[in-house]
Amino acid sequence: MPITVHAYTSIPNEDIRNQLERLYDTSPEFSDGQDAMKQLEQDLTQYTLLYTAEFNSRIIGALWSTGQDEERILQNIVIHPANRGRGVAERLVAEVCRMEEAKQVHKFIAGCGAIYRCLVHLGKLPTAPLIPE
C-alpha cells in the first residue's frame, strides 16, 4: 500500500479537518475527534507539525511532531482501523524522521509505545544494554 506523507503547520481546509476528526475518533488518546482537533489546533501554534499518511487522497494516519532545534517528540499517532497491521505506522514514522532529519533534527523522542517500537525498529533510538555495567 503506497502512502504519501504531508506536513502541515495549520489545518488547510474543512475537508482535512473533518477527515482528521473522524480519524481521531478512533484513537484512545482522546475522548473524541473534536477533543483531538482542539488540542491539535492549539499545539500547531507552538512548535508542532502535523504529518498525515494519505492513500488515494484520503487520510489514513497522522502523528504530531513537536519541538525546536535538533529534537522532536513524535506523538499522538493514529492509523485508521481498516489500515492497521499493514505497516502504515512504521512507514509514516520513517518518512517523518526523514523529513525532520532534512531540517537537521538529530534526536527523536517517542510519545507512546507504538512510536517507540517504530523508532527502535528504524534504528532512530539508542538501545540500552539489558544488564547494567
PDB file of C-alpha atoms in Angstrom:
ATOM      1  CA  MET A   1       0.000   0.000   0.000  1.00  0.00           C
ATOM      2  CA  PRO A   2       1.780   3.165  -1.170  1.00  0.00           C
ATOM      3  CA  ILE A   3       1.199   6.173   1.045  1.00  0.00           C
ATOM      4  CA  THR A   4       2.138   9.797   0.683  1.00  0.00           C
ATOM      5  CA  VAL A   5       3.098  11.872   3.698  1.00  0.00           C
ATOM      6  CA  HIS A   6       2.246  15.548   4.033  1.00  0.00           C
ATOM      7  CA  ALA A   7       3.330  18.060   6.683  1.00  0.00           C
ATOM      8  CA  TYR A   8       1.007  20.811   7.888  1.00  0.00           C
ATOM      9  CA  THR A   9       1.604  23.843  10.090  1.00  0.00           C
ATOM     10  CA  SER A  10      -2.151  24.503  10.183  1.00  0.00           C
ATOM     11  CA  ILE A  11      -5.333  22.751   9.116  1.00  0.00           C
ATOM     12  CA  PRO A  12      -5.671  23.921   5.493  1.00  0.00           C
ATOM     13  CA  ASN A  13      -9.370  23.263   4.878  1.00  0.00           C
ATOM     14  CA  GLU A  14     -12.594  21.840   6.263  1.00  0.00           C
ATOM     15  CA  ASP A  15     -12.269  18.526   4.390  1.00  0.00           C
ATOM     16  CA  ILE A  16      -8.926  17.742   6.028  1.00  0.00           C
ATOM     17  CA  ARG A  17     -10.262  18.860   9.398  1.00  0.00           C
ATOM     18  CA  ASN A  18     -13.260  16.508   9.042  1.00  0.00           C
ATOM     19  CA  GLN A  19     -11.064  13.593   7.963  1.00  0.00           C
ATOM     20  CA  LEU A  20      -8.749  14.139  10.930  1.00  0.00           C
ATOM     21  CA  GLU A  21     -11.645  14.463  13.354  1.00  0.00           C
ATOM     22  CA  ARG A  22     -13.114  11.148  12.164  1.00  0.00           C
ATOM     23  CA  LEU A  23      -9.675   9.511  12.307  1.00  0.00           C
ATOM     24  CA  TYR A  24      -9.003  10.709  15.866  1.00  0.00           C
ATOM     25  CA  ASP A  25     -12.449   9.448  16.899  1.00  0.00           C
ATOM     26  CA  THR A  26     -10.770   6.011  16.693  1.00  0.00           C
ATOM     27  CA  SER A  27      -7.832   6.981  18.927  1.00  0.00           C
ATOM     28  CA  PRO A  28      -7.736   6.009  22.613  1.00  0.00           C
ATOM     29  CA  GLU A  29      -5.550   9.075  23.296  1.00  0.00           C
ATOM     30  CA  PHE A  30      -8.506  11.475  23.157  1.00  0.00           C
ATOM     31  CA  SER A  31     -12.109  11.411  24.342  1.00  0.00           C
ATOM     32  CA  ASP A  32     -13.230  12.029  20.748  1.00  0.00           C
ATOM     33  CA  GLY A  33     -12.168  13.613  17.468  1.00  0.00           C
ATOM     34  CA  GLN A  34     -13.347  17.084  18.479  1.00  0.00           C
ATOM     35  CA  ASP A  35     -11.146  16.956  21.584  1.00  0.00           C
ATOM     36  CA  ALA A  36      -8.182  15.903  19.431  1.00  0.00           C
ATOM     37  CA  MET A  37      -8.776  18.738  16.966  1.00  0.00           C
ATOM     38  CA  LYS A  38      -8.951  21.346  19.747  1.00  0.00           C
ATOM     39  CA  GLN A  39      -5.640  20.113  21.140  1.00  0.00           C
ATOM     40  CA  LEU A  40      -4.063  19.881  17.678  1.00  0.00           C
ATOM     41  CA  GLU A  41      -5.086  23.396  16.679  1.00  0.00           C
ATOM     42  CA  GLN A  42      -3.654  24.726  19.945  1.00  0.00           C
ATOM     43  CA  ASP A  43      -0.413  22.746  19.536  1.00  0.00           C
ATOM     44  CA  LEU A  44       0.057  23.833  15.910  1.00  0.00           C
ATOM     45  CA  THR A  45       0.684  27.356  17.233  1.00  0.00           C
ATOM     46  CA  GLN A  46       3.544  26.088  19.439  1.00  0.00           C
ATOM     47  CA  TYR A  47       6.329  24.317  17.516  1.00  0.00           C
ATOM     48  CA  THR A  48       4.161  21.427  16.288  1.00  0.00           C
ATOM     49  CA  LEU A  49       3.771  19.977  12.822  1.00  0.00           C
ATOM     50  CA  LEU A  50       1.010  17.610  11.776  1.00  0.00           C
ATOM     51  CA  TYR A  51       2.069  14.782   9.481  1.00  0.00           C
ATOM     52  CA  THR A  52      -0.566  12.800   7.604  1.00  0.00           C
ATOM     53  CA  ALA A  53      -0.350   9.498   5.749  1.00  0.00           C
ATOM     54  CA  GLU A  54      -2.638   9.503   2.733  1.00  0.00           C
ATOM     55  CA  PHE A  55      -3.808   6.773   0.400  1.00  0.00           C
ATOM     56  CA  ASN A  56      -5.943   7.658  -2.627  1.00  0.00           C
ATOM     57  CA  SER A  57      -6.285  11.245  -1.319  1.00  0.00           C
ATOM     58  CA  ARG A  58      -7.773  10.046   1.994  1.00  0.00           C
ATOM     59  CA  ILE A  59      -6.046  10.497   5.349  1.00  0.00           C
ATOM     60  CA  ILE A  60      -5.416   7.067   6.858  1.00  0.00           C
ATOM     61  CA  GLY A  61      -2.894   8.045   9.517  1.00  0.00           C
ATOM     62  CA  ALA A  62      -1.499  11.030  11.393  1.00  0.00           C
ATOM     63  CA  LEU A  63       1.049  12.000  14.007  1.00  0.00           C
ATOM     64  CA  TRP A  64       2.325  15.185  15.627  1.00  0.00           C
ATOM     65  CA  SER A  65       5.953  16.295  15.773  1.00  0.00           C
ATOM     66  CA  THR A  66       6.726  18.838  18.473  1.00  0.00           C
ATOM     67  CA  GLY A  67       9.941  20.610  19.364  1.00  0.00           C
ATOM     68  CA  GLN A  68      12.647  23.029  18.390  1.00  0.00           C
ATOM     69  CA  ASP A  69      16.276  22.883  17.383  1.00  0.00           C
ATOM     70  CA  GLU A  70      17.618  19.330  16.943  1.00  0.00           C
ATOM     71  CA  GLU A  71      14.997  17.400  18.977  1.00  0.00           C
ATOM     72  CA  ARG A  72      11.422  16.291  18.245  1.00  0.00           C
ATOM     73  CA  ILE A  73       8.762  14.481  20.244  1.00  0.00           C
ATOM     74  CA  LEU A  74       6.658  12.260  17.984  1.00  0.00           C
ATOM     75  CA  GLN A  75       3.228  11.734  19.495  1.00  0.00           C
ATOM     76  CA  ASN A  76      -0.480  11.125  19.019  1.00  0.00           C
ATOM     77  CA  ILE A  77      -0.126   8.624  16.205  1.00  0.00           C
ATOM     78  CA  VAL A  78      -3.341   7.165  14.875  1.00  0.00           C
ATOM     79  CA  ILE A  79      -3.952   4.816  11.960  1.00  0.00           C
ATOM     80  CA  HIS A  80      -7.428   4.187  10.551  1.00  0.00           C
ATOM     81  CA  PRO A  81      -8.705   0.826  11.859  1.00  0.00           C
ATOM     82  CA  ALA A  82      -9.109  -0.571   8.308  1.00  0.00           C
ATOM     83  CA  ASN A  83      -5.390   0.069   7.674  1.00  0.00           C
ATOM     84  CA  ARG A  84      -3.877  -1.193  10.926  1.00  0.00           C
ATOM     85  CA  GLY A  85      -1.475  -4.103  10.688  1.00  0.00           C
ATOM     86  CA  ARG A  86      -0.303  -3.093   7.207  1.00  0.00           C
ATOM     87  CA  GLY A  87       2.872  -1.254   8.177  1.00  0.00           C
ATOM     88  CA  VAL A  88       1.376   2.218   7.763  1.00  0.00           C
ATOM     89  CA  ALA A  89       2.556   3.415  11.191  1.00  0.00           C
ATOM     90  CA  GLU A  90       6.158   2.420  10.572  1.00  0.00           C
ATOM     91  CA  ARG A  91       6.175   3.963   7.082  1.00  0.00           C
ATOM     92  CA  LEU A  92       4.661   7.170   8.478  1.00  0.00           C
ATOM     93  CA  VAL A  93       7.228   7.357  11.295  1.00  0.00           C
ATOM     94  CA  ALA A  94      10.076   6.588   8.854  1.00  0.00           C
ATOM     95  CA  GLU A  95       9.005   9.338   6.468  1.00  0.00           C
ATOM     96  CA  VAL A  96       8.508  11.840   9.312  1.00  0.00           C
ATOM     97  CA  CYS A  97      12.030  11.067  10.540  1.00  0.00           C
ATOM     98  CA  ARG A  98      13.421  11.508   7.024  1.00  0.00           C
ATOM     99  CA  MET A  99      11.634  14.841   6.595  1.00  0.00           C
ATOM    100  CA  GLU A 100      12.707  16.066  10.044  1.00  0.00           C
ATOM    101  CA  GLU A 101      16.311  14.966   9.517  1.00  0.00           C
ATOM    102  CA  ALA A 102      16.360  17.079   6.348  1.00  0.00           C
ATOM    103  CA  LYS A 103      15.755  20.007   8.730  1.00  0.00           C
ATOM    104  CA  GLN A 104      18.773  18.997  10.863  1.00  0.00           C
ATOM    105  CA  VAL A 105      16.799  17.161  13.568  1.00  0.00           C
ATOM    106  CA  HIS A 106      19.018  14.532  15.187  1.00  0.00           C
ATOM    107  CA  LYS A 107      17.064  13.284  18.193  1.00  0.00           C
ATOM    108  CA  PHE A 108      13.606  11.740  18.354  1.00  0.00           C
ATOM    109  CA  ILE A 109      11.592  11.080  21.496  1.00  0.00           C
ATOM    110  CA  ALA A 110       8.704   8.634  21.399  1.00  0.00           C
ATOM    111  CA  GLY A 111       5.443   9.973  22.807  1.00  0.00           C
ATOM    112  CA  CYS A 112       3.905   6.485  23.082  1.00  0.00           C
ATOM    113  CA  GLY A 113       4.742   2.800  22.892  1.00  0.00           C
ATOM    114  CA  ALA A 114       3.744   2.413  19.235  1.00  0.00           C
ATOM    115  CA  ILE A 115       6.075   5.213  18.135  1.00  0.00           C
ATOM    116  CA  TYR A 116       8.822   3.868  20.408  1.00  0.00           C
ATOM    117  CA  ARG A 117       8.634   0.461  18.702  1.00  0.00           C
ATOM    118  CA  CYS A 118       8.784   2.105  15.268  1.00  0.00           C
ATOM    119  CA  LEU A 119      11.765   4.283  16.221  1.00  0.00           C
ATOM    120  CA  VAL A 120      13.672   1.322  17.678  1.00  0.00           C
ATOM    121  CA  HIS A 121      12.968  -0.783  14.574  1.00  0.00           C
ATOM    122  CA  LEU A 122      14.149   2.087  12.361  1.00  0.00           C
ATOM    123  CA  GLY A 123      17.331   2.492  14.436  1.00  0.00           C
ATOM    124  CA  LYS A 124      16.413   6.036  15.497  1.00  0.00           C
ATOM    125  CA  LEU A 125      16.706   5.412  19.248  1.00  0.00           C
ATOM    126  CA  PRO A 126      19.823   4.306  21.078  1.00  0.00           C
ATOM    127  CA  THR A 127      19.491   0.866  22.576  1.00  0.00           C
ATOM    128  CA  ALA A 128      20.357   0.464  26.245  1.00  0.00           C
ATOM    129  CA  PRO A 129      22.097  -2.666  27.483  1.00  0.00           C
ATOM    130  CA  LEU A 130      19.807  -5.133  29.224  1.00  0.00           C
ATOM    131  CA  ILE A 131      22.271  -5.648  32.079  1.00  0.00           C
ATOM    132  CA  PRO A 132      23.747  -2.543  33.740  1.00  0.00           C
ATOM    133  CA  GLU A 133      27.522  -2.371  33.554  1.00  0.00           C
TER     134      GLU A 133
END
